[in-house]
CSV table of C-alpha atoms in Angstrom, one decimal:
chain,number,residue,atom,x,y,z
A,151,MET,CA,25.6,-13.9,-16.9
A,152,ALA,CA,25.1,-14.6,-20.6
A,153,GLN,CA,23.3,-11.3,-21.0
A,154,ALA,CA,26.3,-9.5,-19.4
A,155,GLN,CA,28.7,-11.1,-21.9
A,156,ILE,CA,26.5,-10.1,-24.9
A,157,THR,CA,26.2,-6.6,-23.6
A,158,SER,CA,30.0,-6.4,-23.1
A,159,ARG,CA,30.6,-7.5,-26.7
A,160,GLU,CA,28.1,-4.9,-28.0
A,161,ILE,CA,29.8,-2.2,-26.0
A,162,ASN,CA,33.3,-3.3,-27.3
A,163,ALA,CA,32.0,-3.3,-30.9
A,164,ALA,CA,30.5,0.2,-30.5
A,165,ARG,CA,33.7,1.5,-28.9
A,166,GLU,CA,35.8,0.3,-31.9
A,167,ASN,CA,33.7,2.5,-34.2
A,168,TYR,CA,35.1,5.6,-32.5
A,169,ARG,CA,38.7,4.6,-32.4
A,170,GLY,CA,39.6,6.3,-35.7
A,171,ILE,CA,37.9,9.6,-34.7
A,172,ALA,CA,39.6,9.5,-31.3
A,173,LYS,CA,43.0,8.9,-33.0
A,174,ARG,CA,42.6,11.9,-35.3
A,175,GLY,CA,41.4,14.1,-32.4
A,176,SER,CA,44.4,13.1,-30.4
A,177,ILE,CA,46.8,13.9,-33.3
A,178,LEU,CA,45.1,17.3,-33.8
A,179,TYR,CA,45.3,18.2,-30.2
A,180,PHE,CA,49.0,17.4,-29.9
A,181,VAL,CA,49.9,19.1,-33.1
A,182,ILE,CA,48.2,22.3,-31.9
A,183,ALA,CA,49.7,22.0,-28.4
A,184,ASP,CA,53.2,21.6,-29.9
A,185,LEU,CA,53.0,24.7,-32.0
A,186,ALA,CA,53.8,26.7,-28.8
A,187,ARG,CA,57.2,25.0,-28.8
A,188,ILE,CA,58.0,26.5,-32.2
A,189,ASP,CA,57.2,30.0,-31.0
A,190,PRO,CA,55.1,31.3,-28.1
A,191,MET,CA,53.0,33.3,-30.5
A,192,TYR,CA,51.3,30.0,-31.5
A,193,GLN,CA,49.7,29.4,-28.1
A,194,TYR,CA,46.0,28.9,-28.6
A,195,SER,CA,43.1,29.0,-26.2
A,196,LEU,CA,40.8,26.1,-25.4
A,197,ASP,CA,38.0,27.9,-27.2
A,198,TYR,CA,40.0,28.0,-30.4
A,199,PHE,CA,40.9,24.3,-30.1
A,200,VAL,CA,37.3,23.3,-29.5
A,201,LYS,CA,36.2,25.2,-32.5
A,202,LEU,CA,38.9,23.7,-34.7
A,203,PHE,CA,38.2,20.2,-33.4
A,204,GLN,CA,34.5,20.6,-34.1
A,205,LEU,CA,35.1,21.9,-37.6
A,206,ARG,CA,37.5,19.0,-38.3
A,207,LEU,CA,35.0,16.5,-37.1
A,208,LYS,CA,32.2,18.1,-39.2
A,209,TYR,CA,34.2,17.7,-42.4
A,210,SER,CA,35.9,14.3,-41.7
A,211,GLU,CA,34.7,11.0,-43.1
A,212,HIS,CA,32.5,9.1,-40.7
A,213,PRO,CA,31.9,5.3,-40.6
A,214,PRO,CA,28.4,4.5,-41.9
A,215,GLU,CA,27.3,3.3,-38.5
A,216,LEU,CA,27.9,6.7,-37.0
A,217,GLU,CA,26.1,8.8,-39.6
A,218,SER,CA,23.4,11.0,-38.1
C-alpha cells in the first residue's frame, strides 16, 4: 500500500511537468481551428496542424527535467 502511494505521488509530479506544454498545445490547436470561422480559406488539414505543432514544440522552452 505504501509503495502504491509513493508511485502515485511520482506519477502526479511527472504529470505536472507536462502541464505547460499541454496548455500551449491546446491554445495552438484552438487558434488554428478557429481560423476557419474567420474565412473558410483558413481551413487546415490535420497534417498541417501536426507539422506546426511539432515545430512549435521543437522551438519552445522546455523544463530542465524534460530536456532530452
